[in-house]
Amino acid sequence: MSTENLPPCTTIEPLRGPLTGACHVPGDKSISHRAVLFAAMAEGTSHLTGVLDSEDVRASIRAVEALGATVALDRQPDGTLAGTVTGWGAEGPQQPDAPIDCGNSGTTARLLMGVVAPWDIAVAITGDASLQKRPMRRIVAPLAKMGATFEPESPEHLPITVHGTRRLRAIEYASPMASAQLKTAVLLAGTFAEGATTVTEPAPSRNHTELMLPEFNVPTTAGTRVAGVEGPAEMLASDVVVPGDPSSAAFVAAAALLTPGSSVAIENVSLNPARIGFVRTLERMGADIEETYGGAEGKEPRGTLRVRFTPTLRGCEVPSQHIASVIDEIPVLALVAAHARGITVFHEVGELRVKESDRLAAIIEGLAQLGVDAWEEGDDLLIEGNPSLTVPEGLVFNSHGDHRLAMTWALVGACGSVPVDVTDFTCVAVSYPDFLADLKELVR
């Protein structure tokens, strides 16, 4: 790769030994966003613990503060945020005096549209250059059916101004894609509409919203591919304990799988079945990985993932109906697949093209630098692994400012025998600011 015109690089040195012992990963990003947003919408003061302290979650905090919520979340010794959020409740959010900048957080931007849609305010929503390229029409379409209006009238991208209304209509919406963000935006709007609002999906997506809304006094129904709310409902304050993020745990698990002699226990991590599809995928690849149930935080199951170095991995197929449960982990799963014998196929992963970067192209580009054949067939990603993969010296990986890619390519250096450079590595602050430090802590 040419290094011309690339952002500054961070050199990732090989770890000095196997990873052993126990660790915790940061709080779950999806649950943290929802805890902050739902608490802001509710009547009264909610107590939150274990909230992820990252750029994305802080975007949600700033957003609800701009809308009138009072947030008092302080950083704890373990790096998480804990404290209180006092919501606007029945009075509704206030009219912000400036556009709300969501930074790089697609979750903040998309869920915020559903938050403000049931109120007589106009809220301009924007974000950084990357977020302004991501598709928003998928959220606008159902909210427009419910009665919200937008400027521009049929926007595809941010910035977007949402004009809410207290006369929102309940709808039955057949979503064209499995998207927890779309589903959540519609359900949050439907919470204040008259009647039953339901969303049906072509495949299951993350169900944190359905599990958390009843904790905030919202009558909710949930099935495998359908979720609904009965409105208007009075959202009441609740206490939320956020477990560890499975998406972050996937990177620690991959490091243990690929580093000889490693054996790691990742404790207090969410074991929500909609979030640990990467565990099922790694099991199919022959990885030595298992989960142990350790209780629940509200309705969210949590426990421990135990992962050991696995010298022999095999390719597998990940069917389209399982992609929603692994979509954020595909970059790191692709790196594991690069070390496996045979071909791994991820079916129907076109959504990767519209993440924080074009992850599909970036995965293929990065694996090519390792001498691994990876290619697209339609919306499928195919990777022909090499069990005797040797990392060339002097590699520079382009993270494209995408936190998942930055962590994936960092593992090439950390788990290998030669250092690699990763551009714009600081973007990991979006979800896992202490990623490298946590890996080094496990080397004893």
Short mmCIF file of C-alpha atoms in Angstrom, two decimals:
data_model
loop_
_atom_site.label_atom_id
_atom_site.label_comp_id
_atom_site.label_asym_id
_atom_site.label_seq_id
_atom_site.Cartn_x
_atom_site.Cartn_y
_atom_site.Cartn_z
CA MET A 1 0.00 0.00 0.00
CA SER A 2 1.17 3.51 -0.77
CA THR A 3 1.63 5.54 2.40
CA GLU A 4 1.19 8.84 0.60
CA ASN A 5 -1.63 11.03 1.92
CA LEU A 6 -2.46 8.61 4.74
CA PRO A 7 -3.25 9.82 8.27
CA PRO A 8 -0.60 9.37 11.01
CA CYS A 9 0.30 5.78 11.84
CA THR A 10 0.56 3.89 15.12
CA THR A 11 3.06 1.04 15.26
CA ILE A 12 1.62 -2.12 16.82
CA GLU A 13 4.35 -4.30 18.28
CA PRO A 14 3.98 -8.07 18.80
CA LEU A 15 2.83 -9.07 22.29
CA ARG A 16 5.67 -10.37 24.45
CA GLY A 17 3.95 -13.64 25.30
CA PRO A 18 0.62 -15.47 25.48
CA LEU A 19 -2.51 -13.85 26.88
CA THR A 20 -3.57 -15.43 30.18
CA GLY A 21 -5.93 -14.69 33.05
CA ALA A 22 -9.21 -12.82 33.30
CA CYS A 23 -10.30 -9.44 31.96
CA HIS A 24 -13.29 -7.17 31.51
CA VAL A 25 -14.20 -5.33 28.33
CA PRO A 26 -15.92 -1.92 28.24
CA GLY A 27 -19.66 -1.60 28.72
CA ASP A 28 -21.88 -2.62 25.85
CA LYS A 29 -22.16 0.24 23.36
CA SER A 30 -25.68 -0.58 22.14
CA ILE A 31 -27.07 -0.91 25.67
CA SER A 32 -25.21 2.23 26.83
CA HIS A 33 -26.77 4.33 24.06
CA ARG A 34 -30.24 3.06 24.92
CA ALA A 35 -29.80 3.51 28.66
CA VAL A 36 -28.85 7.17 28.17
CA LEU A 37 -31.58 7.90 25.61
CA PHE A 38 -34.40 6.04 27.41
CA ALA A 39 -33.49 7.62 30.76
CA ALA A 40 -33.59 11.05 29.11
CA MET A 41 -37.08 10.34 27.75
CA ALA A 42 -38.42 9.10 31.09
CA GLU A 43 -40.10 10.85 34.01
CA GLY A 44 -37.80 11.00 37.03
CA THR A 45 -34.17 10.15 37.69
CA SER A 46 -32.57 6.92 36.44
CA HIS A 47 -29.39 5.43 37.89
CA LEU A 48 -26.98 3.98 35.32
CA THR A 49 -23.80 1.97 35.93
CA GLY A 50 -21.31 0.31 33.62
CA VAL A 51 -21.97 2.81 30.81
CA LEU A 52 -19.32 2.77 28.08
CA ASP A 53 -17.13 5.87 28.13
CA SER A 54 -16.50 6.33 24.42
CA GLU A 55 -16.85 9.01 21.78
CA ASP A 56 -20.05 7.45 20.43
CA VAL A 57 -21.82 7.24 23.79
CA ARG A 58 -20.72 10.75 24.71
CA ALA A 59 -22.43 11.88 21.49
CA SER A 60 -25.69 10.50 22.88
CA ILE A 61 -25.04 12.20 26.23
CA ARG A 62 -24.47 15.57 24.56
CA ALA A 63 -27.59 15.07 22.44
CA VAL A 64 -29.95 14.47 25.37
CA GLU A 65 -28.41 17.36 27.30
CA ALA A 66 -29.13 19.64 24.34
CA LEU A 67 -32.74 18.41 24.50
CA GLY A 68 -33.11 19.20 28.20
CA ALA A 69 -32.10 16.11 30.15
CA THR A 70 -29.78 16.47 33.15
CA VAL A 71 -26.88 14.04 32.97
CA ALA A 72 -24.51 13.41 35.88
CA LEU A 73 -22.40 10.45 34.77
CA ASP A 74 -18.88 10.30 36.17
CA ARG A 75 -15.93 8.16 35.14
CA GLN A 76 -15.29 5.28 37.54
CA PRO A 77 -11.99 3.58 38.48
CA ASP A 78 -12.77 0.77 36.00
CA GLY A 79 -13.14 3.32 33.17
CA THR A 80 -16.93 3.09 32.88
CA LEU A 81 -19.44 5.86 33.54
CA ALA A 82 -21.95 5.76 36.40
CA GLY A 83 -24.44 8.19 37.90
CA THR A 84 -27.84 9.64 37.09
CA VAL A 85 -29.92 10.92 34.20
CA THR A 86 -32.99 13.03 34.95
CA GLY A 87 -35.35 12.96 32.00
CA TRP A 88 -37.80 15.41 30.48
CA GLY A 89 -40.72 13.01 30.90
CA ALA A 90 -44.24 14.18 30.00
CA GLU A 91 -43.06 17.74 29.29
CA GLY A 92 -41.09 16.47 26.34
CA PRO A 93 -37.69 17.59 25.07
CA GLN A 94 -36.87 21.26 24.72
CA GLN A 95 -36.15 22.96 21.41
CA PRO A 96 -32.35 22.90 21.05
CA ASP A 97 -30.71 26.18 20.13
CA ALA A 98 -28.29 24.62 17.63
CA PRO A 99 -27.94 21.52 15.43
CA ILE A 100 -27.13 18.34 17.35
CA ASP A 101 -23.76 16.97 16.25
CA CYS A 102 -23.69 13.18 16.57
CA GLY A 103 -20.00 12.90 15.66
CA ASN A 104 -19.38 9.45 14.19
CA SER A 105 -22.30 7.77 15.96
CA GLY A 106 -24.90 6.33 13.61
CA THR A 107 -26.81 4.93 16.60
CA THR A 108 -27.16 8.40 18.13
CA ALA A 109 -28.33 9.99 14.88
CA ARG A 110 -30.83 7.30 13.91
CA LEU A 111 -32.34 6.73 17.34
CA LEU A 112 -32.56 10.48 17.93
CA MET A 113 -34.94 10.79 14.99
CA GLY A 114 -37.36 8.46 16.77
CA VAL A 115 -36.84 10.27 20.08
CA VAL A 116 -37.85 13.70 18.76
CA ALA A 117 -40.52 12.61 16.24
CA PRO A 118 -43.45 12.63 18.75
CA TRP A 119 -42.89 16.22 19.93
CA ASP A 120 -43.66 19.66 18.47
CA ILE A 121 -40.04 20.65 17.94
CA ALA A 122 -37.68 20.90 14.97
CA VAL A 123 -34.28 19.32 15.52
CA ALA A 124 -31.37 19.55 13.09
CA ILE A 125 -29.19 16.44 13.26
CA THR A 126 -25.71 16.28 11.77
CA GLY A 127 -22.43 14.43 12.20
CA ASP A 128 -18.85 14.14 10.99
CA ALA A 129 -17.86 13.59 7.36
CA SER A 130 -18.08 9.80 7.72
CA LEU A 131 -21.53 9.84 9.31
CA GLN A 132 -22.81 12.23 6.65
CA LYS A 133 -22.18 9.49 4.07
CA ARG A 134 -24.19 6.82 5.86
CA PRO A 135 -27.76 6.02 4.74
CA MET A 136 -30.59 7.67 6.69
CA ARG A 137 -33.53 7.16 4.34
CA ARG A 138 -34.23 3.81 6.05
CA ILE A 139 -35.17 5.73 9.23
CA VAL A 140 -36.90 8.64 7.53
CA ALA A 141 -39.34 6.43 5.57
CA PRO A 142 -41.23 4.83 8.48
CA LEU A 143 -41.18 8.00 10.61
CA ALA A 144 -42.68 9.92 7.67
CA LYS A 145 -45.48 7.33 7.51
CA MET A 146 -46.14 8.09 11.18
CA GLY A 147 -46.50 11.82 10.48
CA ALA A 148 -43.08 13.35 11.10
CA THR A 149 -41.74 15.64 8.38
CA PHE A 150 -38.20 16.30 7.27
CA GLU A 151 -35.96 18.88 5.63
CA PRO A 152 -34.99 18.12 2.96
CA GLU A 153 -38.26 16.34 2.18
CA SER A 154 -36.78 12.92 1.31
CA PRO A 155 -33.27 13.03 2.74
CA GLU A 156 -30.77 10.28 2.10
CA HIS A 157 -28.00 11.61 4.34
CA LEU A 158 -27.28 13.98 7.21
CA PRO A 159 -27.70 16.82 7.91
CA ILE A 160 -31.44 16.36 8.40
CA THR A 161 -33.97 18.48 10.26
CA VAL A 162 -36.73 16.46 11.92
CA HIS A 163 -40.07 18.21 12.47
CA GLY A 164 -41.92 16.24 15.10
CA THR A 165 -45.62 16.20 15.91
CA ARG A 166 -47.69 15.21 18.95
CA ARG A 167 -50.21 13.69 16.51
CA LEU A 168 -47.98 10.82 15.46
CA ARG A 169 -49.77 7.78 14.00
CA ALA A 170 -49.13 4.19 15.07
CA ILE A 171 -48.10 1.95 12.16
CA GLU A 172 -47.38 -1.62 11.21
CA TYR A 173 -44.06 -1.52 9.37
CA ALA A 174 -42.44 -4.30 7.36
CA SER A 175 -38.78 -3.36 7.45
CA PRO A 176 -36.81 -4.11 4.27
CA MET A 177 -33.76 -5.00 6.39
CA ALA A 178 -32.81 -6.40 9.77
CA SER A 179 -31.76 -3.24 11.60
CA ALA A 180 -31.95 -2.70 15.34
CA GLN A 181 -31.45 1.04 14.79
CA LEU A 182 -34.42 1.28 12.41
CA LYS A 183 -36.57 -0.88 14.70
CA THR A 184 -35.66 1.17 17.76
CA ALA A 185 -36.34 4.54 16.11
CA VAL A 186 -39.84 3.38 15.09
CA LEU A 187 -40.62 1.86 18.50
CA LEU A 188 -39.48 4.98 20.35
CA ALA A 189 -41.72 7.11 18.16
CA GLY A 190 -44.54 4.59 18.58
CA THR A 191 -44.28 4.79 22.35
CA PHE A 192 -46.03 8.19 22.11
CA ALA A 193 -48.44 7.37 19.25
CA GLU A 194 -52.04 6.24 19.78
CA GLY A 195 -52.34 2.47 19.34
CA ALA A 196 -50.03 -0.42 18.53
CA THR A 197 -46.85 0.15 16.53
CA THR A 198 -45.12 -2.97 15.23
CA VAL A 199 -41.98 -3.62 13.20
CA THR A 200 -41.46 -6.88 11.32
CA GLU A 201 -37.98 -7.76 10.04
CA PRO A 202 -36.70 -10.23 7.42
CA ALA A 203 -34.20 -11.64 9.96
CA PRO A 204 -33.64 -11.15 13.70
CA SER A 205 -31.73 -8.04 14.81
CA ARG A 206 -30.44 -6.98 18.23
CA ASN A 207 -33.27 -6.95 20.76
CA HIS A 208 -31.88 -4.65 23.48
CA THR A 209 -34.72 -2.18 22.93
CA GLU A 210 -37.45 -4.78 23.46
CA LEU A 211 -35.70 -5.99 26.61
CA MET A 212 -35.13 -2.51 28.06
CA LEU A 213 -38.35 -0.63 27.26
CA PRO A 214 -40.47 -2.61 29.77
CA GLU A 215 -37.96 -1.57 32.45
CA PHE A 216 -39.03 2.00 31.63
CA ASN A 217 -42.76 1.14 31.92
CA VAL A 218 -43.45 0.76 28.18
CA PRO A 219 -45.76 -2.16 27.23
CA THR A 220 -43.75 -4.14 24.67
CA THR A 221 -44.24 -7.27 22.62
CA ALA A 222 -41.35 -9.17 21.11
CA GLY A 223 -40.87 -12.20 18.89
CA THR A 224 -38.08 -13.59 16.73
CA ARG A 225 -38.60 -11.11 13.89
CA VAL A 226 -41.28 -8.81 15.26
CA ALA A 227 -41.47 -6.19 18.00
CA GLY A 228 -44.14 -3.75 19.06
CA VAL A 229 -45.17 -1.13 21.58
CA GLU A 230 -48.58 0.05 22.79
CA GLY A 231 -48.87 3.80 22.99
CA PRO A 232 -49.17 6.33 24.32
CA ALA A 233 -47.10 5.11 27.24
CA GLU A 234 -45.66 6.98 30.21
CA MET A 235 -41.93 6.32 30.38
CA LEU A 236 -40.75 6.15 33.99
CA ALA A 237 -37.20 6.23 35.33
CA SER A 238 -35.37 2.94 35.83
CA ASP A 239 -31.99 1.67 36.97
CA VAL A 240 -29.76 0.06 34.33
CA VAL A 241 -26.57 -1.95 34.80
CA VAL A 242 -24.68 -2.25 31.52
CA PRO A 243 -22.77 -5.53 30.96
CA GLY A 244 -19.57 -5.84 28.90
CA ASP A 245 -19.75 -5.40 25.13
CA PRO A 246 -19.63 -8.65 23.10
CA SER A 247 -18.35 -6.77 20.06
CA SER A 248 -15.33 -5.61 22.06
CA ALA A 249 -14.95 -9.09 23.56
CA ALA A 250 -14.68 -10.52 20.03
CA PHE A 251 -11.34 -8.76 19.53
CA VAL A 252 -9.89 -10.08 22.79
CA ALA A 253 -11.21 -13.55 21.91
CA ALA A 254 -9.55 -13.40 18.48
CA ALA A 255 -6.26 -12.34 20.06
CA ALA A 256 -6.38 -15.38 22.37
CA LEU A 257 -7.29 -17.73 19.51
CA LEU A 258 -4.39 -16.55 17.37
CA THR A 259 -1.64 -16.21 20.02
CA PRO A 260 0.06 -19.52 20.96
CA GLY A 261 -0.30 -20.52 24.60
CA SER A 262 -3.15 -18.14 25.35
CA SER A 263 -6.09 -18.85 27.67
CA VAL A 264 -8.36 -15.95 28.60
CA ALA A 265 -11.60 -15.51 30.54
CA ILE A 266 -13.62 -12.43 29.50
CA GLU A 267 -15.90 -11.76 32.46
CA ASN A 268 -19.25 -9.97 32.88
CA VAL A 269 -19.91 -9.79 29.16
CA SER A 270 -23.40 -9.70 27.60
CA LEU A 271 -24.48 -13.15 26.46
CA ASN A 272 -27.57 -11.90 24.64
CA PRO A 273 -28.10 -14.49 21.87
CA ALA A 274 -28.62 -11.69 19.34
CA ARG A 275 -25.12 -10.43 20.13
CA ILE A 276 -22.94 -13.52 20.36
CA GLY A 277 -23.29 -14.79 16.84
CA PHE A 278 -19.51 -14.44 16.60
CA VAL A 279 -19.19 -17.17 19.26
CA ARG A 280 -21.33 -19.54 17.18
CA THR A 281 -19.25 -18.69 14.10
CA LEU A 282 -15.97 -19.34 15.90
CA GLU A 283 -17.36 -22.64 17.20
CA ARG A 284 -18.10 -23.68 13.62
CA MET A 285 -14.50 -22.83 12.77
CA GLY A 286 -13.31 -25.22 15.48
CA ALA A 287 -12.26 -22.56 18.00
CA ASP A 288 -11.83 -23.49 21.65
CA ILE A 289 -14.42 -21.06 23.02
CA GLU A 290 -17.27 -21.46 25.49
CA GLU A 291 -19.64 -19.28 27.47
CA THR A 292 -20.78 -19.68 31.08
CA TYR A 293 -24.01 -18.01 32.22
CA GLY A 294 -23.51 -15.75 35.23
CA GLY A 295 -26.91 -14.12 35.79
CA ALA A 296 -28.73 -11.19 34.25
CA GLU A 297 -28.78 -7.40 34.35
CA GLY A 298 -32.48 -6.70 34.02
CA LYS A 299 -33.43 -8.99 31.15
CA GLU A 300 -29.95 -8.99 29.62
CA PRO A 301 -28.04 -12.25 30.24
CA ARG A 302 -24.38 -11.91 31.15
CA GLY A 303 -21.52 -14.27 31.94
CA THR A 304 -18.01 -15.32 31.01
CA LEU A 305 -16.41 -16.22 27.68
CA ARG A 306 -13.41 -18.56 27.92
CA VAL A 307 -11.11 -18.67 24.90
CA ARG A 308 -7.95 -20.69 24.29
CA PHE A 309 -5.37 -20.67 21.52
CA THR A 310 -6.58 -22.95 18.73
CA PRO A 311 -3.84 -24.09 16.35
CA THR A 312 -6.20 -25.62 13.77
CA LEU A 313 -9.16 -23.64 12.46
CA ARG A 314 -11.40 -24.47 9.50
CA GLY A 315 -13.43 -22.36 7.13
CA CYS A 316 -17.21 -22.26 7.47
CA GLU A 317 -20.32 -20.66 5.99
CA VAL A 318 -22.25 -17.94 7.78
CA PRO A 319 -25.80 -17.88 6.37
CA SER A 320 -27.61 -14.64 5.62
CA GLN A 321 -30.10 -15.06 8.49
CA HIS A 322 -27.21 -14.98 10.98
CA ILE A 323 -25.43 -11.93 9.56
CA ALA A 324 -27.32 -9.38 11.69
CA SER A 325 -25.91 -11.07 14.82
CA VAL A 326 -22.29 -10.79 13.60
CA ILE A 327 -22.29 -7.70 11.39
CA ASP A 328 -19.97 -5.66 13.63
CA GLU A 329 -17.62 -8.60 14.17
CA ILE A 330 -17.13 -9.55 10.51
CA PRO A 331 -13.82 -7.65 10.18
CA VAL A 332 -12.19 -9.58 13.03
CA LEU A 333 -13.88 -12.84 12.01
CA ALA A 334 -12.42 -12.30 8.54
CA LEU A 335 -8.96 -12.08 10.10
CA VAL A 336 -9.54 -15.34 11.96
CA ALA A 337 -10.81 -16.89 8.71
CA ALA A 338 -7.54 -15.81 7.05
CA HIS A 339 -5.76 -18.28 9.39
CA ALA A 340 -8.23 -21.13 8.80
CA ARG A 341 -8.00 -24.07 6.42
CA GLY A 342 -10.43 -23.78 3.53
CA ILE A 343 -12.89 -21.12 2.44
CA THR A 344 -15.10 -19.06 4.73
CA VAL A 345 -18.22 -17.48 3.24
CA PHE A 346 -20.21 -14.64 4.78
CA HIS A 347 -23.52 -14.48 2.92
CA GLU A 348 -25.37 -11.23 2.17
CA VAL A 349 -23.04 -8.72 3.82
CA GLY A 350 -23.75 -5.73 1.55
CA GLU A 351 -24.52 -3.70 4.69
CA LEU A 352 -20.75 -3.62 5.32
CA ARG A 353 -20.43 -1.12 2.47
CA VAL A 354 -22.33 1.55 4.42
CA LYS A 355 -20.77 1.24 7.86
CA GLU A 356 -18.26 3.77 9.24
CA SER A 357 -16.30 2.91 6.09
CA ASP A 358 -16.76 0.53 3.18
CA ARG A 359 -15.74 -2.37 5.39
CA LEU A 360 -16.26 -4.94 2.64
CA ALA A 361 -13.67 -3.33 0.36
CA ALA A 362 -11.36 -2.60 3.30
CA ILE A 363 -11.37 -6.23 4.50
CA ILE A 364 -10.46 -7.48 1.03
CA GLU A 365 -7.77 -4.80 0.71
CA GLY A 366 -6.22 -5.59 4.10
CA LEU A 367 -6.24 -9.38 3.65
CA ALA A 368 -4.59 -8.94 0.25
CA GLN A 369 -1.67 -7.27 2.03
CA LEU A 370 -1.32 -10.48 4.03
CA GLY A 371 -1.29 -12.55 0.84
CA VAL A 372 -4.76 -13.93 1.58
CA ASP A 373 -7.29 -14.26 -1.23
CA ALA A 374 -10.61 -12.59 -0.38
CA TRP A 375 -13.25 -11.50 -2.83
CA GLU A 376 -16.86 -10.45 -3.36
CA GLU A 377 -19.49 -12.48 -5.18
CA GLY A 378 -22.54 -10.25 -5.27
CA ASP A 379 -23.09 -9.37 -1.62
CA ASP A 380 -21.16 -12.39 -0.32
CA LEU A 381 -17.65 -12.20 1.11
CA LEU A 382 -15.37 -15.19 0.50
CA ILE A 383 -11.99 -15.75 2.17
CA GLU A 384 -9.55 -18.54 1.35
CA GLY A 385 -7.55 -19.03 4.52
CA ASN A 386 -3.91 -19.95 4.95
CA PRO A 387 -3.10 -21.89 8.16
CA SER A 388 0.62 -21.21 7.71
CA LEU A 389 0.09 -17.49 7.17
CA THR A 390 3.26 -15.44 7.66
CA VAL A 391 2.97 -11.68 8.05
CA PRO A 392 5.38 -9.74 5.78
CA GLU A 393 7.48 -6.99 7.32
CA GLY A 394 6.71 -3.32 6.83
CA LEU A 395 2.94 -3.52 6.39
CA VAL A 396 0.85 -0.37 6.74
CA PHE A 397 -2.88 -0.94 7.18
CA ASN A 398 -5.40 1.79 6.43
CA SER A 399 -8.08 1.89 9.14
CA HIS A 400 -10.15 4.35 7.09
CA GLY A 401 -10.92 5.97 10.45
CA ASP A 402 -13.06 2.94 11.34
CA HIS A 403 -12.65 1.60 14.87
CA ARG A 404 -13.48 -2.03 13.98
CA LEU A 405 -10.90 -2.05 11.19
CA ALA A 406 -8.27 -0.35 13.35
CA MET A 407 -8.59 -3.04 16.03
CA THR A 408 -8.65 -5.85 13.46
CA TRP A 409 -5.42 -4.77 11.77
CA ALA A 410 -3.82 -4.08 15.17
CA LEU A 411 -4.25 -7.79 15.94
CA VAL A 412 -2.06 -8.63 12.92
CA GLY A 413 0.84 -6.97 14.70
CA ALA A 414 -0.08 -7.87 18.28
CA CYS A 415 -0.60 -11.59 17.55
CA GLY A 416 2.20 -11.95 15.01
CA SER A 417 5.98 -11.85 14.99
CA VAL A 418 6.60 -8.50 13.26
CA PRO A 419 5.21 -5.02 13.96
CA VAL A 420 2.66 -3.40 11.66
CA ASP A 421 1.52 0.19 11.28
CA VAL A 422 -2.17 1.16 11.46
CA THR A 423 -3.37 4.56 10.30
CA ASP A 424 -5.59 6.73 12.48
CA PHE A 425 -5.54 4.17 15.29
CA THR A 426 -6.99 6.68 17.76
CA CYS A 427 -10.41 6.07 16.19
CA VAL A 428 -10.71 3.06 18.53
CA ALA A 429 -11.92 5.66 21.07
CA VAL A 430 -15.33 5.27 19.41
CA SER A 431 -15.88 1.94 21.18
CA TYR A 432 -12.78 0.61 23.01
CA PRO A 433 -10.33 3.36 24.01
CA ASP A 434 -8.08 1.05 26.09
CA PHE A 435 -7.97 -1.85 23.64
CA LEU A 436 -4.19 -2.17 23.34
CA ALA A 437 -3.60 -1.55 27.04
CA ASP A 438 -6.08 -4.31 27.95
CA LEU A 439 -4.32 -6.79 25.64
CA LYS A 440 -0.94 -5.96 27.16
CA GLU A 441 -2.36 -6.40 30.68
CA LEU A 442 -3.12 -10.04 29.80
CA VAL A 443 0.51 -10.78 28.94
CA ARG A 444 2.11 -12.05 32.14
#
